[in-house]
Amino acid sequence: MKNLISHGFMMSLLLFACACGQGEQPVERTSEQDTLNGPTADADPRAREIAEQVVQACGGWDAWHKTRHISWSFFGSRNWFWDKYTGDLRMAYPREDLLVLMNVNTEKGRAFIHHQEVTNADTLAQILDLGRKRWVNDSYWLVMPFKLLDPGVRLEYKGQDTTQDGRIAETLQLTFFNEVGYTPENKYIVYVDTENNRLIQWDYFANTTMPEPSISDIWSDYKKYGGILLSSTRGDRNLNPIAVFDALPPQVYNDTASVADLLTTNTILQ
């Protein structure tokens, strides 16, 4: 029985790893702590000015730092709860019946496949590593406007250009220093609306030498969640449901019960 369970864990882990790599781009490794003391990117003056305008259009630094709990779904594949203050995460991956409860700062946690806890240390370590990488990726898709000035980022103003849907936008090129993150060779061009300062398109290049982007998506459907403005739609895909909470029961991050069962009347939903 133990061998069968172990085999099942490994098969699910392999499926999880393969599925995680499809249709996504890995991004730089940063944490919420990186931005608590203000922006520290290497940015030219115009690029920094535009990036600050983007943050203000999305609610401002104060609102971002006061935002504690965020939940969203990565294109219906992975469902997330993230405590920005502590680094606690809850990732549910329904297709593989996988639940990960971990902390991204300590990289410690627990994992459950088919409601059975993963006890093999090597298997658990692999799952937690993949879980952290998926959080880096999936959260970047959601909150990139607040990450333009992260430490380790090189931000350059590239003038005006036209988006896929014909809007004139200011463009910024975002690259990373070599020691930053899982894939420092990535590059982005972000398009910023000249009227409302919102990020309205991004082009992703897996390598800085690529002439054409691997992914190019319009950002749309901006709404206010708590004190911040977030976009839910990337092209024909979306990150709904998105929610911001002032407080959540700690069991959301350490209990295997369903979130619906864990949420109480004391939870404040913004």
PDB file of C-alpha atoms in Angstrom:
ATOM      1  CA  MET A   1       0.000   0.000   0.000  1.00  0.00           C
ATOM      2  CA  LYS A   2       2.827   2.397   0.839  1.00  0.00           C
ATOM      3  CA  ASN A   3       4.415   1.780  -2.553  1.00  0.00           C
ATOM      4  CA  LEU A   4       1.132   2.452  -4.334  1.00  0.00           C
ATOM      5  CA  ILE A   5       0.627   5.696  -2.452  1.00  0.00           C
ATOM      6  CA  SER A   6       4.190   6.801  -3.132  1.00  0.00           C
ATOM      7  CA  HIS A   7       3.791   6.034  -6.826  1.00  0.00           C
ATOM      8  CA  GLY A   8       0.552   7.986  -6.900  1.00  0.00           C
ATOM      9  CA  PHE A   9       2.225  10.950  -5.254  1.00  0.00           C
ATOM     10  CA  MET A  10       5.041  10.930  -7.779  1.00  0.00           C
ATOM     11  CA  MET A  11       2.699  10.640 -10.754  1.00  0.00           C
ATOM     12  CA  SER A  12       0.660  13.580  -9.482  1.00  0.00           C
ATOM     13  CA  LEU A  13       3.833  15.535  -8.844  1.00  0.00           C
ATOM     14  CA  LEU A  14       5.049  14.927 -12.386  1.00  0.00           C
ATOM     15  CA  LEU A  15       1.676  15.964 -13.793  1.00  0.00           C
ATOM     16  CA  PHE A  16       1.732  19.058 -11.611  1.00  0.00           C
ATOM     17  CA  ALA A  17       5.203  20.022 -12.803  1.00  0.00           C
ATOM     18  CA  CYS A  18       4.323  19.490 -16.464  1.00  0.00           C
ATOM     19  CA  ALA A  19       1.054  21.372 -16.238  1.00  0.00           C
ATOM     20  CA  CYS A  20       2.696  24.248 -14.413  1.00  0.00           C
ATOM     21  CA  GLY A  21       5.033  24.846 -17.299  1.00  0.00           C
ATOM     22  CA  GLN A  22       2.394  25.078 -20.001  1.00  0.00           C
ATOM     23  CA  GLY A  23       1.297  28.498 -21.203  1.00  0.00           C
ATOM     24  CA  GLU A  24       3.094  30.406 -18.473  1.00  0.00           C
ATOM     25  CA  GLN A  25       6.256  32.397 -18.105  1.00  0.00           C
ATOM     26  CA  PRO A  26       8.538  32.025 -15.097  1.00  0.00           C
ATOM     27  CA  VAL A  27       9.381  35.368 -13.572  1.00  0.00           C
ATOM     28  CA  GLU A  28      11.776  36.937 -11.148  1.00  0.00           C
ATOM     29  CA  ARG A  29      11.998  35.866  -7.561  1.00  0.00           C
ATOM     30  CA  THR A  30      10.968  38.639  -5.195  1.00  0.00           C
ATOM     31  CA  SER A  31       9.072  38.856  -1.937  1.00  0.00           C
ATOM     32  CA  GLU A  32       6.698  41.332  -0.379  1.00  0.00           C
ATOM     33  CA  GLN A  33       9.465  42.414   1.964  1.00  0.00           C
ATOM     34  CA  ASP A  34      11.404  43.741  -1.020  1.00  0.00           C
ATOM     35  CA  THR A  35       9.109  46.741  -1.484  1.00  0.00           C
ATOM     36  CA  LEU A  36       8.258  47.653   2.099  1.00  0.00           C
ATOM     37  CA  ASN A  37      10.942  50.340   2.235  1.00  0.00           C
ATOM     38  CA  GLY A  38      10.116  51.848  -1.134  1.00  0.00           C
ATOM     39  CA  PRO A  39      11.114  51.192  -4.735  1.00  0.00           C
ATOM     40  CA  THR A  40      14.716  50.279  -5.409  1.00  0.00           C
ATOM     41  CA  ALA A  41      14.806  49.351  -9.103  1.00  0.00           C
ATOM     42  CA  ASP A  42      17.478  50.653 -11.452  1.00  0.00           C
ATOM     43  CA  ALA A  43      15.263  52.947 -13.523  1.00  0.00           C
ATOM     44  CA  ASP A  44      15.901  55.970 -15.699  1.00  0.00           C
ATOM     45  CA  PRO A  45      14.043  59.124 -14.569  1.00  0.00           C
ATOM     46  CA  ARG A  46      11.188  58.903 -17.095  1.00  0.00           C
ATOM     47  CA  ALA A  47      10.707  55.174 -16.502  1.00  0.00           C
ATOM     48  CA  ARG A  48      10.564  55.713 -12.740  1.00  0.00           C
ATOM     49  CA  GLU A  49       8.090  58.560 -13.151  1.00  0.00           C
ATOM     50  CA  ILE A  50       5.762  56.415 -15.266  1.00  0.00           C
ATOM     51  CA  ALA A  51       6.084  53.418 -12.947  1.00  0.00           C
ATOM     52  CA  GLU A  52       5.163  55.607  -9.969  1.00  0.00           C
ATOM     53  CA  GLN A  53       2.159  56.886 -11.920  1.00  0.00           C
ATOM     54  CA  VAL A  54       1.084  53.291 -12.551  1.00  0.00           C
ATOM     55  CA  VAL A  55       1.241  52.541  -8.823  1.00  0.00           C
ATOM     56  CA  GLN A  56      -0.763  55.672  -8.001  1.00  0.00           C
ATOM     57  CA  ALA A  57      -3.380  54.770 -10.611  1.00  0.00           C
ATOM     58  CA  CYS A  58      -3.766  51.391  -8.889  1.00  0.00           C
ATOM     59  CA  GLY A  59      -4.233  52.875  -5.423  1.00  0.00           C
ATOM     60  CA  GLY A  60      -0.742  53.941  -4.358  1.00  0.00           C
ATOM     61  CA  TRP A  61       2.041  52.445  -2.269  1.00  0.00           C
ATOM     62  CA  ASP A  62       0.249  52.968   1.031  1.00  0.00           C
ATOM     63  CA  ALA A  63      -2.823  51.060  -0.147  1.00  0.00           C
ATOM     64  CA  TRP A  64      -0.624  48.279  -1.535  1.00  0.00           C
ATOM     65  CA  HIS A  65       1.300  47.863   1.703  1.00  0.00           C
ATOM     66  CA  LYS A  66      -1.934  47.895   3.707  1.00  0.00           C
ATOM     67  CA  THR A  67      -3.379  45.141   1.519  1.00  0.00           C
ATOM     68  CA  ARG A  68      -2.889  41.932   3.456  1.00  0.00           C
ATOM     69  CA  HIS A  69      -4.798  38.932   2.070  1.00  0.00           C
ATOM     70  CA  ILE A  70      -5.362  38.418  -1.662  1.00  0.00           C
ATOM     71  CA  SER A  71      -7.132  35.525  -3.351  1.00  0.00           C
ATOM     72  CA  TRP A  72      -7.434  34.779  -7.053  1.00  0.00           C
ATOM     73  CA  SER A  73      -7.597  31.943  -9.557  1.00  0.00           C
ATOM     74  CA  PHE A  74      -4.930  31.447 -12.193  1.00  0.00           C
ATOM     75  CA  PHE A  75      -7.089  30.893 -15.282  1.00  0.00           C
ATOM     76  CA  GLY A  76      -9.236  28.408 -13.354  1.00  0.00           C
ATOM     77  CA  SER A  77      -6.262  26.091 -12.867  1.00  0.00           C
ATOM     78  CA  ARG A  78      -4.834  27.051  -9.465  1.00  0.00           C
ATOM     79  CA  ASN A  79      -6.697  28.820  -6.677  1.00  0.00           C
ATOM     80  CA  TRP A  80      -4.687  31.012  -4.316  1.00  0.00           C
ATOM     81  CA  PHE A  81      -4.853  32.681  -0.928  1.00  0.00           C
ATOM     82  CA  TRP A  82      -1.818  34.818  -0.049  1.00  0.00           C
ATOM     83  CA  ASP A  83      -1.015  36.594   3.201  1.00  0.00           C
ATOM     84  CA  LYS A  84       1.353  39.356   2.093  1.00  0.00           C
ATOM     85  CA  TYR A  85       2.361  40.142   5.661  1.00  0.00           C
ATOM     86  CA  THR A  86       3.477  36.660   6.691  1.00  0.00           C
ATOM     87  CA  GLY A  87       4.163  34.947   3.360  1.00  0.00           C
ATOM     88  CA  ASP A  88       1.620  32.218   4.082  1.00  0.00           C
ATOM     89  CA  LEU A  89       0.050  30.592   1.024  1.00  0.00           C
ATOM     90  CA  ARG A  90      -2.777  28.260   0.218  1.00  0.00           C
ATOM     91  CA  MET A  91      -2.707  26.781  -3.275  1.00  0.00           C
ATOM     92  CA  ALA A  92      -5.438  24.429  -4.448  1.00  0.00           C
ATOM     93  CA  TYR A  93      -4.873  22.633  -7.747  1.00  0.00           C
ATOM     94  CA  PRO A  94      -8.207  20.874  -8.324  1.00  0.00           C
ATOM     95  CA  ARG A  95      -7.285  19.026 -11.506  1.00  0.00           C
ATOM     96  CA  GLU A  96      -4.661  16.999  -9.635  1.00  0.00           C
ATOM     97  CA  ASP A  97      -6.500  17.125  -6.295  1.00  0.00           C
ATOM     98  CA  LEU A  98      -3.442  18.805  -4.799  1.00  0.00           C
ATOM     99  CA  LEU A  99      -3.443  21.205  -1.843  1.00  0.00           C
ATOM    100  CA  VAL A 100      -0.316  23.060  -0.722  1.00  0.00           C
ATOM    101  CA  LEU A 101      -0.123  24.980   2.564  1.00  0.00           C
ATOM    102  CA  MET A 102       3.228  26.724   2.866  1.00  0.00           C
ATOM    103  CA  ASN A 103       5.172  29.870   3.650  1.00  0.00           C
ATOM    104  CA  VAL A 104       7.094  31.409   0.763  1.00  0.00           C
ATOM    105  CA  ASN A 105       9.651  33.046   3.046  1.00  0.00           C
ATOM    106  CA  THR A 106      10.651  29.900   4.943  1.00  0.00           C
ATOM    107  CA  GLU A 107       9.766  27.560   2.030  1.00  0.00           C
ATOM    108  CA  LYS A 108       8.333  25.151   4.582  1.00  0.00           C
ATOM    109  CA  GLY A 109       4.873  23.671   4.566  1.00  0.00           C
ATOM    110  CA  ARG A 110       2.636  20.692   3.915  1.00  0.00           C
ATOM    111  CA  ALA A 111       1.120  19.136   0.814  1.00  0.00           C
ATOM    112  CA  PHE A 112      -1.836  16.835   0.269  1.00  0.00           C
ATOM    113  CA  ILE A 113      -2.612  14.738  -2.794  1.00  0.00           C
ATOM    114  CA  HIS A 114      -6.024  13.076  -2.964  1.00  0.00           C
ATOM    115  CA  HIS A 115      -6.530  14.216   0.662  1.00  0.00           C
ATOM    116  CA  GLN A 116      -3.471  12.258   1.819  1.00  0.00           C
ATOM    117  CA  GLU A 117      -0.557  14.149   3.319  1.00  0.00           C
ATOM    118  CA  VAL A 118       2.776  13.879   1.530  1.00  0.00           C
ATOM    119  CA  THR A 119       5.214  12.538   4.125  1.00  0.00           C
ATOM    120  CA  ASN A 120       8.197  11.648   1.935  1.00  0.00           C
ATOM    121  CA  ALA A 121      10.704  14.453   2.544  1.00  0.00           C
ATOM    122  CA  ASP A 122      12.096  14.537  -1.001  1.00  0.00           C
ATOM    123  CA  THR A 123       8.669  14.527  -2.620  1.00  0.00           C
ATOM    124  CA  LEU A 124       7.434  17.237  -0.280  1.00  0.00           C
ATOM    125  CA  ALA A 125      10.478  19.388  -1.002  1.00  0.00           C
ATOM    126  CA  GLN A 126       9.819  19.114  -4.743  1.00  0.00           C
ATOM    127  CA  ILE A 127       6.169  20.056  -4.332  1.00  0.00           C
ATOM    128  CA  LEU A 128       6.966  23.036  -2.111  1.00  0.00           C
ATOM    129  CA  ASP A 129       9.613  24.233  -4.558  1.00  0.00           C
ATOM    130  CA  LEU A 130       7.155  23.983  -7.430  1.00  0.00           C
ATOM    131  CA  GLY A 131       4.493  25.649  -5.307  1.00  0.00           C
ATOM    132  CA  ARG A 132       6.726  28.624  -4.643  1.00  0.00           C
ATOM    133  CA  LYS A 133       7.632  28.942  -8.307  1.00  0.00           C
ATOM    134  CA  ARG A 134       3.957  28.855  -9.247  1.00  0.00           C
ATOM    135  CA  TRP A 135       3.211  31.561  -6.689  1.00  0.00           C
ATOM    136  CA  VAL A 136       5.963  33.742  -8.168  1.00  0.00           C
ATOM    137  CA  ASN A 137       4.488  33.252 -11.628  1.00  0.00           C
ATOM    138  CA  ASP A 138       0.793  33.456 -10.794  1.00  0.00           C
ATOM    139  CA  SER A 139       1.040  36.466  -8.483  1.00  0.00           C
ATOM    140  CA  TYR A 140       3.088  38.349 -11.078  1.00  0.00           C
ATOM    141  CA  TRP A 141       0.252  37.942 -13.568  1.00  0.00           C
ATOM    142  CA  LEU A 142      -2.009  39.649 -11.023  1.00  0.00           C
ATOM    143  CA  VAL A 143       0.046  42.378  -9.338  1.00  0.00           C
ATOM    144  CA  MET A 144       2.773  43.319 -11.824  1.00  0.00           C
ATOM    145  CA  PRO A 145       1.841  47.049 -11.662  1.00  0.00           C
ATOM    146  CA  PHE A 146       3.182  47.062  -8.099  1.00  0.00           C
ATOM    147  CA  LYS A 147       6.357  45.155  -9.077  1.00  0.00           C
ATOM    148  CA  LEU A 148       7.789  47.448 -11.747  1.00  0.00           C
ATOM    149  CA  LEU A 149      10.176  49.039  -9.267  1.00  0.00           C
ATOM    150  CA  ASP A 150      11.229  45.924  -7.394  1.00  0.00           C
ATOM    151  CA  PRO A 151      14.890  45.533  -6.451  1.00  0.00           C
ATOM    152  CA  GLY A 152      16.807  43.686  -9.134  1.00  0.00           C
ATOM    153  CA  VAL A 153      14.709  45.214 -11.912  1.00  0.00           C
ATOM    154  CA  ARG A 154      16.204  47.334 -14.680  1.00  0.00           C
ATOM    155  CA  LEU A 155      13.496  49.644 -16.066  1.00  0.00           C
ATOM    156  CA  GLU A 156      13.946  51.713 -19.232  1.00  0.00           C
ATOM    157  CA  TYR A 157      11.634  54.151 -20.983  1.00  0.00           C
ATOM    158  CA  LYS A 158      11.176  53.184 -24.648  1.00  0.00           C
ATOM    159  CA  GLY A 159       8.900  55.943 -25.932  1.00  0.00           C
ATOM    160  CA  GLN A 160       5.355  55.684 -27.212  1.00  0.00           C
ATOM    161  CA  ASP A 161       3.906  52.752 -29.123  1.00  0.00           C
ATOM    162  CA  THR A 162       0.506  51.381 -30.111  1.00  0.00           C
ATOM    163  CA  THR A 163      -1.245  48.509 -28.335  1.00  0.00           C
ATOM    164  CA  GLN A 164      -2.942  45.585 -30.063  1.00  0.00           C
ATOM    165  CA  ASP A 165      -6.267  47.422 -29.858  1.00  0.00           C
ATOM    166  CA  GLY A 166      -4.919  50.675 -31.282  1.00  0.00           C
ATOM    167  CA  ARG A 167      -4.304  52.790 -28.187  1.00  0.00           C
ATOM    168  CA  ILE A 168      -1.276  55.045 -27.854  1.00  0.00           C
ATOM    169  CA  ALA A 169       0.745  54.092 -24.790  1.00  0.00           C
ATOM    170  CA  GLU A 170       3.998  54.884 -23.051  1.00  0.00           C
ATOM    171  CA  THR A 171       6.244  51.811 -23.068  1.00  0.00           C
ATOM    172  CA  LEU A 172       8.726  50.550 -20.503  1.00  0.00           C
ATOM    173  CA  GLN A 173      11.247  47.750 -20.941  1.00  0.00           C
ATOM    174  CA  LEU A 174      11.689  45.590 -17.855  1.00  0.00           C
ATOM    175  CA  THR A 175      14.690  43.288 -17.505  1.00  0.00           C
ATOM    176  CA  PHE A 176      16.499  41.749 -14.539  1.00  0.00           C
ATOM    177  CA  PHE A 177      20.002  41.650 -13.171  1.00  0.00           C
ATOM    178  CA  ASN A 178      21.740  38.278 -13.510  1.00  0.00           C
ATOM    179  CA  GLU A 179      21.462  37.301  -9.860  1.00  0.00           C
ATOM    180  CA  VAL A 180      17.720  37.940  -9.684  1.00  0.00           C
ATOM    181  CA  GLY A 181      15.171  35.182  -9.628  1.00  0.00           C
ATOM    182  CA  TYR A 182      14.629  31.907 -11.398  1.00  0.00           C
ATOM    183  CA  THR A 183      14.850  33.307 -14.945  1.00  0.00           C
ATOM    184  CA  PRO A 184      16.769  36.587 -15.121  1.00  0.00           C
ATOM    185  CA  GLU A 185      16.969  36.287 -18.907  1.00  0.00           C
ATOM    186  CA  ASN A 186      13.274  37.245 -19.239  1.00  0.00           C
ATOM    187  CA  LYS A 187      12.198  40.599 -20.666  1.00  0.00           C
ATOM    188  CA  TYR A 188       8.913  42.498 -20.687  1.00  0.00           C
ATOM    189  CA  ILE A 189       7.603  45.485 -22.559  1.00  0.00           C
ATOM    190  CA  VAL A 190       4.737  47.068 -20.634  1.00  0.00           C
ATOM    191  CA  TYR A 191       2.307  49.538 -22.167  1.00  0.00           C
ATOM    192  CA  VAL A 192       0.892  52.307 -19.986  1.00  0.00           C
ATOM    193  CA  ASP A 193      -2.262  54.208 -20.934  1.00  0.00           C
ATOM    194  CA  THR A 194      -1.460  57.892 -21.518  1.00  0.00           C
ATOM    195  CA  GLU A 195      -4.831  58.974 -20.097  1.00  0.00           C
ATOM    196  CA  ASN A 196      -5.309  56.932 -16.917  1.00  0.00           C
ATOM    197  CA  ASN A 197      -1.759  55.563 -16.292  1.00  0.00           C
ATOM    198  CA  ARG A 198      -2.959  51.964 -16.129  1.00  0.00           C
ATOM    199  CA  LEU A 199      -0.934  49.043 -17.442  1.00  0.00           C
ATOM    200  CA  ILE A 200      -2.942  47.998 -20.505  1.00  0.00           C
ATOM    201  CA  GLN A 201      -0.704  45.480 -22.293  1.00  0.00           C
ATOM    202  CA  TRP A 202       2.408  43.436 -21.670  1.00  0.00           C
ATOM    203  CA  ASP A 203       4.712  41.650 -24.082  1.00  0.00           C
ATOM    204  CA  TYR A 204       6.765  38.810 -22.627  1.00  0.00           C
ATOM    205  CA  PHE A 205      10.078  37.630 -24.095  1.00  0.00           C
ATOM    206  CA  ALA A 206      11.576  34.425 -22.720  1.00  0.00           C
ATOM    207  CA  ASN A 207      15.009  35.815 -23.593  1.00  0.00           C
ATOM    208  CA  THR A 208      16.214  39.373 -24.014  1.00  0.00           C
ATOM    209  CA  THR A 209      17.544  38.532 -27.493  1.00  0.00           C
ATOM    210  CA  MET A 210      14.177  37.398 -28.884  1.00  0.00           C
ATOM    211  CA  PRO A 211      12.896  39.717 -31.647  1.00  0.00           C
ATOM    212  CA  GLU A 212       9.220  38.917 -31.028  1.00  0.00           C
ATOM    213  CA  PRO A 213       7.336  38.259 -27.775  1.00  0.00           C
ATOM    214  CA  SER A 214       6.254  34.792 -26.703  1.00  0.00           C
ATOM    215  CA  ILE A 215       3.143  36.244 -25.072  1.00  0.00           C
ATOM    216  CA  SER A 216       1.341  39.524 -25.725  1.00  0.00           C
ATOM    217  CA  ASP A 217      -1.836  40.249 -23.753  1.00  0.00           C
ATOM    218  CA  ILE A 218      -4.176  43.173 -23.279  1.00  0.00           C
ATOM    219  CA  TRP A 219      -4.886  43.915 -19.605  1.00  0.00           C
ATOM    220  CA  SER A 220      -8.531  44.846 -19.031  1.00  0.00           C
ATOM    221  CA  ASP A 221     -11.445  44.760 -16.578  1.00  0.00           C
ATOM    222  CA  TYR A 222      -9.887  46.870 -13.845  1.00  0.00           C
ATOM    223  CA  LYS A 223     -11.863  46.927 -10.596  1.00  0.00           C
ATOM    224  CA  LYS A 224     -11.205  48.082  -7.064  1.00  0.00           C
ATOM    225  CA  TYR A 225     -10.487  45.410  -4.472  1.00  0.00           C
ATOM    226  CA  GLY A 226     -10.056  46.870  -0.999  1.00  0.00           C
ATOM    227  CA  GLY A 227      -7.781  49.858  -1.513  1.00  0.00           C
ATOM    228  CA  ILE A 228      -6.129  48.710  -4.750  1.00  0.00           C
ATOM    229  CA  LEU A 229      -7.123  48.510  -8.398  1.00  0.00           C
ATOM    230  CA  LEU A 230      -6.473  45.201 -10.177  1.00  0.00           C
ATOM    231  CA  SER A 231      -7.059  43.951 -13.709  1.00  0.00           C
ATOM    232  CA  SER A 232      -8.638  40.507 -14.022  1.00  0.00           C
ATOM    233  CA  THR A 233      -8.418  39.831 -17.767  1.00  0.00           C
ATOM    234  CA  ARG A 234      -5.389  38.906 -19.887  1.00  0.00           C
ATOM    235  CA  GLY A 235      -6.477  38.654 -23.494  1.00  0.00           C
ATOM    236  CA  ASP A 236      -9.176  35.974 -23.563  1.00  0.00           C
ATOM    237  CA  ARG A 237      -8.273  34.573 -20.113  1.00  0.00           C
ATOM    238  CA  ASN A 238      -8.992  35.849 -16.629  1.00  0.00           C
ATOM    239  CA  LEU A 239      -7.884  35.608 -13.011  1.00  0.00           C
ATOM    240  CA  ASN A 240     -11.337  35.679 -11.418  1.00  0.00           C
ATOM    241  CA  PRO A 241     -12.535  35.388  -8.756  1.00  0.00           C
ATOM    242  CA  ILE A 242     -10.300  38.027  -7.177  1.00  0.00           C
ATOM    243  CA  ALA A 243     -10.807  39.203  -3.600  1.00  0.00           C
ATOM    244  CA  VAL A 244      -8.972  41.227  -0.975  1.00  0.00           C
ATOM    245  CA  PHE A 245      -9.508  40.546   2.726  1.00  0.00           C
ATOM    246  CA  ASP A 246      -8.574  42.618   5.748  1.00  0.00           C
ATOM    247  CA  ALA A 247      -8.563  39.478   7.886  1.00  0.00           C
ATOM    248  CA  LEU A 248      -8.876  35.737   7.424  1.00  0.00           C
ATOM    249  CA  PRO A 249      -9.035  32.862   9.888  1.00  0.00           C
ATOM    250  CA  PRO A 250      -5.522  31.389  10.287  1.00  0.00           C
ATOM    251  CA  GLN A 251      -6.996  28.016   9.343  1.00  0.00           C
ATOM    252  CA  VAL A 252      -7.176  29.198   5.722  1.00  0.00           C
ATOM    253  CA  TYR A 253      -3.407  28.717   5.640  1.00  0.00           C
ATOM    254  CA  ASN A 254      -3.052  25.639   7.837  1.00  0.00           C
ATOM    255  CA  ASP A 255      -6.240  23.570   7.571  1.00  0.00           C
ATOM    256  CA  THR A 256      -7.296  21.184   4.819  1.00  0.00           C
ATOM    257  CA  ALA A 257     -11.000  21.948   5.191  1.00  0.00           C
ATOM    258  CA  SER A 258     -12.608  23.834   2.315  1.00  0.00           C
ATOM    259  CA  VAL A 259     -12.214  27.597   2.335  1.00  0.00           C
ATOM    260  CA  ALA A 260     -15.984  28.008   2.317  1.00  0.00           C
ATOM    261  CA  ASP A 261     -16.138  26.090   5.587  1.00  0.00           C
ATOM    262  CA  LEU A 262     -13.230  28.012   7.088  1.00  0.00           C
ATOM    263  CA  LEU A 263     -14.442  31.531   6.373  1.00  0.00           C
ATOM    264  CA  THR A 264     -16.410  32.982   9.270  1.00  0.00           C
ATOM    265  CA  THR A 265     -18.795  35.866   9.759  1.00  0.00           C
ATOM    266  CA  ASN A 266     -15.867  37.799  11.251  1.00  0.00           C
ATOM    267  CA  THR A 267     -14.040  37.791   7.924  1.00  0.00           C
ATOM    268  CA  ILE A 268     -14.035  41.233   6.330  1.00  0.00           C
ATOM    269  CA  LEU A 269     -14.244  41.070   2.548  1.00  0.00           C
ATOM    270  CA  GLN A 270     -13.295  44.237   0.708  1.00  0.00           C
TER     271      GLN A 270
END
